[in-house]
CSV table of C-alpha atoms in Angstrom, one decimal:
chain,number,residue,atom,x,y,z
A,1,MET,CA,-0.1,0.1,0.1
A,2,GLN,CA,0.8,3.7,-0.6
A,3,SER,CA,2.7,5.4,2.3
A,4,ASN,CA,0.9,8.3,4.0
A,5,THR,CA,4.0,10.4,3.2
A,6,VAL,CA,5.4,10.8,-0.6
A,7,VAL,CA,9.0,10.2,0.0
A,8,ASN,CA,10.0,7.7,-3.1
A,9,LEU,CA,8.1,7.8,-6.2
A,10,SER,CA,10.3,5.3,-7.8
A,11,ALA,CA,8.4,2.6,-5.8
A,12,THR,CA,5.9,0.3,-8.0
A,13,PRO,CA,2.2,1.6,-7.4
A,14,ALA,CA,0.3,-1.0,-5.3
A,15,SER,CA,-2.7,-1.2,-7.4
A,16,SER,CA,-3.2,-4.9,-6.7
A,17,ALA,CA,-3.3,-3.9,-3.3
A,18,ARG,CA,-6.0,-1.5,-3.6
A,19,GLY,CA,-8.3,-3.6,-5.6
A,20,SER,CA,-11.4,-2.5,-7.5
A,21,GLU,CA,-13.4,-1.7,-4.4
A,22,LEU,CA,-12.7,0.6,-1.5
A,23,PRO,CA,-13.1,-1.1,2.1
A,24,PHE,CA,-15.3,1.6,3.4
A,25,ARG,CA,-18.2,3.5,2.0
A,26,LEU,CA,-18.8,7.3,1.9
A,27,GLN,CA,-21.6,7.1,4.8
A,28,ASP,CA,-18.6,5.6,6.9
A,29,LEU,CA,-16.7,8.5,6.3
A,30,LYS,CA,-19.2,11.0,6.9
A,31,ALA,CA,-20.5,9.1,9.9
A,32,ALA,CA,-16.9,9.5,11.8
A,33,ILE,CA,-16.8,13.5,11.2
A,34,PRO,CA,-18.7,15.8,13.6
A,35,ALA,CA,-22.0,17.2,12.4
A,36,SER,CA,-20.9,20.7,13.1
A,37,CYS,CA,-18.3,20.3,10.3
A,38,PHE,CA,-20.9,20.7,7.8
A,39,GLU,CA,-22.5,23.5,9.3
A,40,PRO,CA,-21.2,27.1,7.4
A,41,SER,CA,-21.1,30.2,9.6
A,42,ILE,CA,-22.2,33.1,7.9
A,43,GLY,CA,-20.1,35.3,10.3
A,44,ARG,CA,-17.0,33.4,10.2
A,45,SER,CA,-17.2,33.1,6.2
A,46,LEU,CA,-17.7,36.8,6.1
A,47,ALA,CA,-14.9,37.6,8.5
A,48,TYR,CA,-12.4,35.6,6.2
A,49,PHE,CA,-13.8,37.7,3.2
A,50,PHE,CA,-13.6,41.0,4.7
A,51,LEU,CA,-10.0,40.3,6.2
A,52,ASP,CA,-8.8,39.6,3.0
A,53,VAL,CA,-10.4,42.4,1.4
A,54,SER,CA,-8.9,44.8,4.0
A,55,ILE,CA,-5.5,43.3,3.9
A,56,ILE,CA,-5.7,43.8,-0.2
A,57,THR,CA,-6.8,47.4,0.5
A,58,GLY,CA,-4.3,48.1,3.0
A,59,LEU,CA,-1.5,46.8,0.5
A,60,TYR,CA,-2.8,49.1,-2.0
A,61,ALA,CA,-2.4,52.0,0.1
A,62,ILE,CA,1.1,51.2,1.2
A,63,ALA,CA,2.2,50.8,-2.4
A,64,TYR,CA,0.7,53.8,-3.8
A,65,ARG,CA,2.3,55.8,-0.7
A,66,LEU,CA,5.9,54.2,-1.6
A,67,ASP,CA,5.6,54.2,-5.2
A,68,SER,CA,9.2,52.8,-5.3
A,69,TRP,CA,10.4,50.0,-7.6
A,70,PHE,CA,12.3,48.6,-4.5
A,71,PHE,CA,9.0,47.6,-2.8
A,72,PHE,CA,6.9,46.7,-6.1
A,73,PRO,CA,8.5,43.3,-6.6
A,74,VAL,CA,7.6,42.5,-2.8
A,75,PHE,CA,4.1,44.1,-3.1
A,76,TRP,CA,3.3,41.9,-6.2
A,77,LEU,CA,4.3,38.6,-4.2
A,78,ILE,CA,2.2,39.4,-1.1
A,79,GLN,CA,-0.6,41.2,-3.0
A,80,GLY,CA,-0.6,38.2,-5.6
A,81,THR,CA,-0.8,35.6,-2.6
A,82,MET,CA,-3.7,37.7,-1.1
A,83,PHE,CA,-5.5,37.7,-4.6
A,84,TRP,CA,-5.0,34.0,-4.4
A,85,ALA,CA,-6.7,33.9,-0.8
A,86,LEU,CA,-9.4,35.8,-2.0
A,87,PHE,CA,-10.2,33.3,-5.0
A,88,VAL,CA,-10.2,30.5,-2.2
A,89,VAL,CA,-13.1,32.4,-0.3
A,90,GLY,CA,-15.1,32.7,-3.8
A,91,HIS,CA,-14.2,29.1,-4.1
A,92,ASP,CA,-16.1,28.2,-1.1
A,93,CYS,CA,-19.1,30.2,-2.3
A,94,GLY,CA,-18.9,28.3,-5.4
A,95,HIS,CA,-19.4,25.1,-3.8
A,96,GLY,CA,-22.1,26.3,-1.3
A,97,SER,CA,-20.0,25.9,1.7
A,98,PHE,CA,-19.8,29.9,2.4
A,99,SER,CA,-23.2,29.9,3.3
A,100,LYS,CA,-26.5,28.0,3.2
A,101,LEU,CA,-27.9,31.2,1.2
A,102,LYS,CA,-27.5,30.9,-2.4
A,103,TRP,CA,-27.6,34.6,-3.2
A,104,LEU,CA,-25.2,35.4,-0.6
A,105,ASN,CA,-22.8,32.6,-2.1
A,106,ASN,CA,-23.4,34.3,-5.5
A,107,LEU,CA,-22.9,37.8,-4.2
A,108,ILE,CA,-19.8,37.2,-2.3
A,109,GLY,CA,-18.4,35.0,-5.0
A,110,HIS,CA,-18.8,37.8,-7.6
A,111,LEU,CA,-17.2,40.1,-5.3
A,112,ALA,CA,-14.2,38.0,-4.7
A,113,HIS,CA,-13.8,36.8,-8.1
A,114,THR,CA,-14.6,39.7,-10.6
A,115,PRO,CA,-11.7,41.7,-9.5
A,116,ILE,CA,-9.0,38.8,-10.3
A,117,LEU,CA,-10.6,38.3,-13.6
A,118,VAL,CA,-12.5,34.9,-12.6
A,119,PRO,CA,-15.8,34.5,-14.2
A,120,TYR,CA,-17.6,33.2,-11.0
A,121,HIS,CA,-20.4,31.0,-12.5
A,122,GLY,CA,-18.4,29.7,-15.5
A,123,TRP,CA,-15.9,28.6,-13.3
A,124,ARG,CA,-18.0,27.4,-10.6
A,125,ILE,CA,-19.7,25.3,-13.0
A,126,SER,CA,-16.6,23.8,-14.7
A,127,HIS,CA,-15.2,23.0,-11.1
A,128,ARG,CA,-18.5,21.4,-10.3
A,129,ILE,CA,-17.8,18.9,-13.1
A,130,HIS,CA,-14.2,18.6,-11.8
A,131,HIS,CA,-15.3,17.3,-8.3
A,132,ALA,CA,-18.2,15.1,-9.9
A,133,ASN,CA,-15.4,13.2,-11.9
A,134,THR,CA,-12.0,13.4,-10.2
A,135,GLY,CA,-9.7,10.6,-11.1
A,136,ASN,CA,-11.7,9.8,-14.4
A,137,ILE,CA,-9.4,10.4,-17.3
A,138,ASP,CA,-12.4,10.5,-19.7
A,139,THR,CA,-14.4,13.0,-18.0
A,140,ASP,CA,-12.7,15.1,-15.6
A,141,GLU,CA,-12.4,18.9,-16.2
A,142,SER,CA,-9.0,20.2,-15.4
A,143,TRP,CA,-5.3,18.8,-14.7
A,144,TYR,CA,-6.4,15.3,-16.0
A,145,PRO,CA,-3.7,13.4,-17.5
A,146,VAL,CA,-3.3,12.9,-21.2
A,147,THR,CA,-2.9,9.7,-23.1
A,148,GLU,CA,0.3,8.6,-24.7
A,149,THR,CA,-1.2,8.9,-28.2
A,150,LYS,CA,-2.8,12.4,-27.3
A,151,TYR,CA,0.8,13.4,-25.8
A,152,GLY,CA,2.2,12.6,-29.3
A,153,GLN,CA,-0.4,14.6,-31.1
A,154,MET,CA,-0.3,17.8,-29.1
A,155,PRO,CA,0.9,20.6,-30.8
A,156,TRP,CA,3.8,22.7,-29.6
A,157,TYR,CA,1.6,25.5,-28.1
A,158,GLU,CA,-0.4,23.0,-25.8
A,159,LYS,CA,2.7,21.5,-24.7
A,160,LEU,CA,3.9,24.8,-23.9
A,161,PHE,CA,1.3,25.7,-21.3
A,162,ARG,CA,0.7,22.3,-20.2
A,163,PHE,CA,4.2,20.6,-19.5
A,164,TYR,CA,6.6,23.8,-19.6
A,165,LEU,CA,4.7,27.0,-18.4
A,166,PRO,CA,2.1,25.2,-16.2
A,167,LEU,CA,2.1,28.1,-13.7
A,168,LEU,CA,0.6,30.4,-16.4
A,169,ALA,CA,-1.8,28.0,-17.9
A,170,TYR,CA,-5.0,29.3,-16.1
A,171,PRO,CA,-6.0,32.1,-18.3
A,172,VAL,CA,-5.5,30.1,-21.4
A,173,TYR,CA,-7.9,27.3,-19.6
A,174,LEU,CA,-10.6,29.9,-19.4
A,175,PHE,CA,-10.8,30.4,-23.0
A,176,GLN,CA,-9.8,27.2,-24.4
A,177,ARG,CA,-10.4,24.5,-21.4
A,178,SER,CA,-8.0,21.7,-21.1
A,179,PRO,CA,-6.4,19.5,-23.9
A,180,GLY,CA,-8.9,17.4,-26.0
A,181,LYS,CA,-12.0,19.7,-24.8
A,182,GLN,CA,-13.4,22.3,-26.4
A,183,GLY,CA,-15.7,25.5,-24.9
A,184,SER,CA,-15.1,28.7,-23.2
A,185,HIS,CA,-15.9,29.7,-19.7
A,186,PHE,CA,-17.5,32.8,-20.9
A,187,LEU,CA,-20.2,31.8,-23.5
A,188,PRO,CA,-23.3,29.8,-22.5
A,189,GLN,CA,-23.3,27.7,-25.6
A,190,SER,CA,-20.0,25.9,-24.6
A,191,SER,CA,-20.5,22.3,-23.8
A,192,LEU,CA,-19.7,23.0,-20.1
A,193,PHE,CA,-22.9,24.7,-19.4
A,194,ARG,CA,-26.5,23.3,-19.3
A,195,PRO,CA,-29.1,25.6,-21.2
A,196,SER,CA,-30.8,26.5,-17.7
A,197,GLU,CA,-27.4,28.0,-17.0
A,198,LYS,CA,-27.4,30.4,-19.6
A,199,TRP,CA,-28.1,33.5,-17.4
A,200,ASP,CA,-25.7,32.6,-14.8
A,201,VAL,CA,-22.6,32.5,-17.3
A,202,LEU,CA,-23.8,35.8,-19.1
A,203,THR,CA,-24.0,37.3,-15.8
A,204,SER,CA,-20.6,36.5,-14.7
A,205,SER,CA,-19.2,37.2,-18.2
A,206,ALA,CA,-20.6,40.9,-18.1
A,207,PHE,CA,-19.0,41.4,-14.8
A,208,TRP,CA,-15.7,40.1,-16.1
A,209,LEU,CA,-16.3,42.5,-19.2
A,210,LEU,CA,-16.8,45.3,-16.8
A,211,MET,CA,-13.7,44.7,-14.7
A,212,ILE,CA,-11.5,44.6,-18.1
A,213,GLY,CA,-13.4,47.8,-18.8
A,214,CYS,CA,-12.4,49.5,-15.6
A,215,LEU,CA,-8.6,48.3,-16.0
A,216,GLY,CA,-8.7,49.7,-19.4
A,217,ALA,CA,-10.1,53.1,-18.2
A,218,LEU,CA,-7.3,53.3,-15.6
A,219,THR,CA,-4.6,52.5,-18.2
A,220,TYR,CA,-5.9,55.1,-20.5
A,221,GLN,CA,-5.7,57.6,-17.5
A,222,TYR,CA,-2.5,56.5,-16.0
A,223,GLY,CA,-0.7,54.6,-18.7
A,224,TRP,CA,0.7,51.2,-18.9
A,225,LEU,CA,3.3,51.2,-16.4
A,226,PHE,CA,0.3,52.0,-13.7
A,227,LEU,CA,-1.2,48.8,-14.7
A,228,VAL,CA,1.7,46.8,-14.6
A,229,LYS,CA,2.7,48.2,-10.7
A,230,TYR,CA,-0.8,47.8,-9.4
A,231,TYR,CA,-2.5,44.9,-11.3
A,232,LEU,CA,-0.5,42.9,-13.6
A,233,GLY,CA,2.3,42.1,-11.3
A,234,PRO,CA,-0.1,40.9,-8.5
A,235,TYR,CA,-2.2,38.8,-11.2
A,236,VAL,CA,0.6,36.9,-12.3
A,237,VAL,CA,1.6,36.0,-8.8
A,238,PHE,CA,-2.0,35.1,-8.3
A,239,VAL,CA,-2.3,32.9,-11.5
A,240,MET,CA,1.0,31.2,-10.4
A,241,TRP,CA,-0.5,30.2,-7.1
A,242,LEU,CA,-3.8,28.8,-8.7
A,243,ASP,CA,-2.1,26.7,-11.3
A,244,LEU,CA,0.9,25.4,-8.5
A,245,VAL,CA,-1.8,24.5,-6.1
A,246,THR,CA,-4.2,22.8,-8.5
A,247,PHE,CA,-1.0,20.9,-10.3
A,248,LEU,CA,0.3,19.7,-6.9
A,249,HIS,CA,-3.4,18.5,-5.8
A,250,HIS,CA,-3.5,16.5,-8.7
A,251,THR,CA,-0.3,15.4,-10.1
A,252,GLU,CA,1.8,12.9,-8.5
A,253,ALA,CA,3.5,9.8,-9.8
A,254,ASP,CA,1.8,7.3,-7.7
A,255,ILE,CA,-1.8,8.7,-7.6
A,256,PRO,CA,-4.0,6.4,-9.5
A,257,TRP,CA,-6.3,7.7,-12.5
A,258,TYR,CA,-9.2,5.3,-13.8
A,259,ARG,CA,-11.0,4.5,-16.5
A,260,GLY,CA,-14.6,3.0,-17.2
A,261,ASP,CA,-16.4,0.7,-14.4
A,262,ASP,CA,-13.2,0.9,-12.2
A,263,TRP,CA,-14.1,4.4,-11.4
A,264,TYR,CA,-16.6,5.6,-9.0
A,265,PHE,CA,-17.0,9.0,-7.1
A,266,LEU,CA,-15.1,8.0,-3.8
A,267,LYS,CA,-12.3,6.1,-5.2
A,268,GLY,CA,-11.7,9.1,-7.7
A,269,ALA,CA,-12.1,11.6,-4.7
A,270,LEU,CA,-9.1,10.0,-3.1
A,271,SER,CA,-7.0,10.5,-6.0
A,272,THR,CA,-5.5,13.5,-4.7
A,273,ILE,CA,-3.1,14.6,-2.0
A,274,ASP,CA,-2.9,16.7,1.1
A,275,ARG,CA,-0.1,19.2,0.8
A,276,ASP,CA,1.6,21.6,3.7
A,277,TYR,CA,2.3,25.0,2.8
A,278,GLY,CA,3.8,25.9,5.9
A,279,TRP,CA,3.1,29.3,7.3
A,280,ILE,CA,0.9,30.1,4.1
A,281,ASN,CA,-1.6,27.5,5.0
A,282,PRO,CA,-3.7,30.0,7.4
A,283,ILE,CA,-3.3,32.7,4.5
A,284,HIS,CA,-4.7,30.8,1.9
A,285,HIS,CA,-7.3,29.2,4.0
A,286,ASP,CA,-6.0,25.7,4.3
A,287,ILE,CA,-6.3,24.9,0.9
A,288,GLY,CA,-3.7,22.4,0.9
A,289,THR,CA,-6.2,20.2,3.4
A,290,HIS,CA,-7.6,18.7,0.1
A,291,VAL,CA,-8.7,15.1,0.3
A,292,ALA,CA,-11.5,15.9,2.8
A,293,HIS,CA,-12.5,18.8,0.7
A,294,HIS,CA,-12.8,16.5,-2.4
A,295,ILE,CA,-14.9,13.9,-0.5
A,296,PHE,CA,-17.1,16.4,1.1
A,297,LEU,CA,-17.1,19.3,-1.2
A,298,ASN,CA,-19.8,21.6,0.7
A,299,MET,CA,-17.6,21.6,3.8
A,300,PRO,CA,-16.5,25.1,4.9
A,301,HIS,CA,-12.6,25.0,4.7
A,302,TYR,CA,-12.4,26.0,8.2
A,303,HIS,CA,-13.8,22.4,9.3
A,304,LEU,CA,-11.5,20.6,7.1
A,305,LYS,CA,-8.8,20.0,9.1
A,306,THR,CA,-11.2,18.6,12.1
A,307,ALA,CA,-12.9,16.2,9.5
A,308,THR,CA,-9.5,15.3,7.9
A,309,GLU,CA,-8.3,14.0,11.4
A,310,ALA,CA,-11.7,12.1,12.2
A,311,ILE,CA,-11.6,10.3,8.6
A,312,LYS,CA,-8.0,9.4,8.4
A,313,PRO,CA,-8.0,6.3,10.8
A,314,ILE,CA,-10.9,5.0,8.3
A,315,LEU,CA,-8.8,5.7,5.2
A,316,GLY,CA,-5.6,4.3,6.5
A,317,ASP,CA,-3.3,3.9,3.5
A,318,TYR,CA,-5.9,5.3,1.1
A,319,TYR,CA,-5.3,8.6,2.5
A,320,ARG,CA,-2.3,10.7,0.8
A,321,GLN,CA,-0.3,13.7,2.1
A,322,SER,CA,3.1,15.1,1.7
A,323,SER,CA,5.2,17.1,4.1
A,324,GLU,CA,8.2,17.8,1.8
A,325,PRO,CA,8.9,21.3,0.6
A,326,ILE,CA,6.3,22.3,-2.0
A,327,TRP,CA,8.7,23.4,-4.8
A,328,GLN,CA,10.5,20.1,-4.5
A,329,SER,CA,7.1,18.5,-5.0
A,330,PHE,CA,6.4,20.7,-8.0
A,331,PHE,CA,10.0,20.1,-9.9
A,332,ARG,CA,9.8,16.4,-9.2
A,333,SER,CA,6.1,16.2,-10.8
A,334,TYR,CA,7.2,18.3,-13.3
A,335,TRP,CA,9.7,15.9,-14.6
A,336,ALA,CA,7.9,12.8,-13.7
A,337,CYS,CA,4.1,13.3,-14.8
A,338,HIS,CA,3.4,13.9,-18.6
A,339,PHE,CA,1.2,11.1,-19.7
A,340,VAL,CA,-0.7,7.9,-19.1
A,341,SER,CA,-0.7,4.7,-20.9
A,342,ASP,CA,-3.5,4.3,-23.7
A,343,GLN,CA,-4.7,1.1,-21.9
A,344,GLY,CA,-5.5,0.1,-18.5
A,345,SER,CA,-8.6,0.7,-16.1
A,346,GLU,CA,-5.9,2.0,-13.4
A,347,VAL,CA,-3.0,3.8,-14.6
A,348,TYR,CA,-0.3,6.1,-13.6
A,349,TYR,CA,1.4,9.0,-14.9
A,350,GLN,CA,5.0,8.6,-16.9
A,351,PRO,CA,7.5,10.9,-17.7
A,352,GLN,CA,8.6,12.3,-21.0
A,353,THR,CA,11.6,10.2,-21.1
A,354,THR,CA,9.4,7.1,-21.2
A,355,TYR,CA,8.0,8.2,-24.7
A,356,GLN,CA,11.2,9.0,-26.1
A,357,ARG,CA,12.7,5.9,-25.2
A,358,GLN,CA,9.7,4.2,-27.0
A,359,ARG,CA,10.1,6.3,-30.0
């Protein structure tokens, strides 16, 4: 069976030990968790939102007051991280774990996501598809592996953003989705959406365009350098955070992916891994506690640690976590995870060197 802490990925995946069925059910895991973990607190959720907004506002005030190129790189790093934290608040809204009030979730979701150029409803719906199909090679929505054949057929620009510039992929994904899929997060006729979701998609796209208009007006008034100093710098850092965390939660050489009847929801939900971001954990709302989130996606982020501790004894070796440095994990997976075999109901990532040797 797999070790709880990822240390050595050269070991042979223990697929035969895992079998086709898990030795526990979703109901078993839910029964082990205190009922209070499934109850969102509007006050607590709003507190996280307003704290992030306050910090972002304060950082802008400091940056504007100093107006120093010695400070701007530091500002970009800190503010981009806070953009990412604000995204995570909107992420809770999209899951309905911010509150039990749909209108409040949608309001805060738009307030959190629109300033960082995320079309809230478009993203919410595609993210719902991802959660419903995690670990399924054929139907997962984001950061799923490509097959060996698809890898060989991918044009250079797809390989560029997927394998060589993965931390800048998110804006491209919003417009073109992942390799092998078509559609946009902005257009209701995309295959991502149901006809009943048309107005949700159009609403978020309109807010996105409004934000683009605001940025354009500021650029016209104060120039391109103003845009770079106060927005583009933090935005790039935010995109890198989003891609880094998403990549690391779903890209490991020893995490299985499934095809056909060998996949079902709980098994797929366990094809992710908890990461330790150190002192960043409380800043980005413990998003690294990811396994419990995939099993119970409507659970507020501030209850995920408690839930994780409750289900770990049941999950046993099916629970994956890594305590190694984040950048070490990233570069290892960056080199080791490119494609999966064309055949097989349970498969694992293989490196580019395997493809080159076979050719």
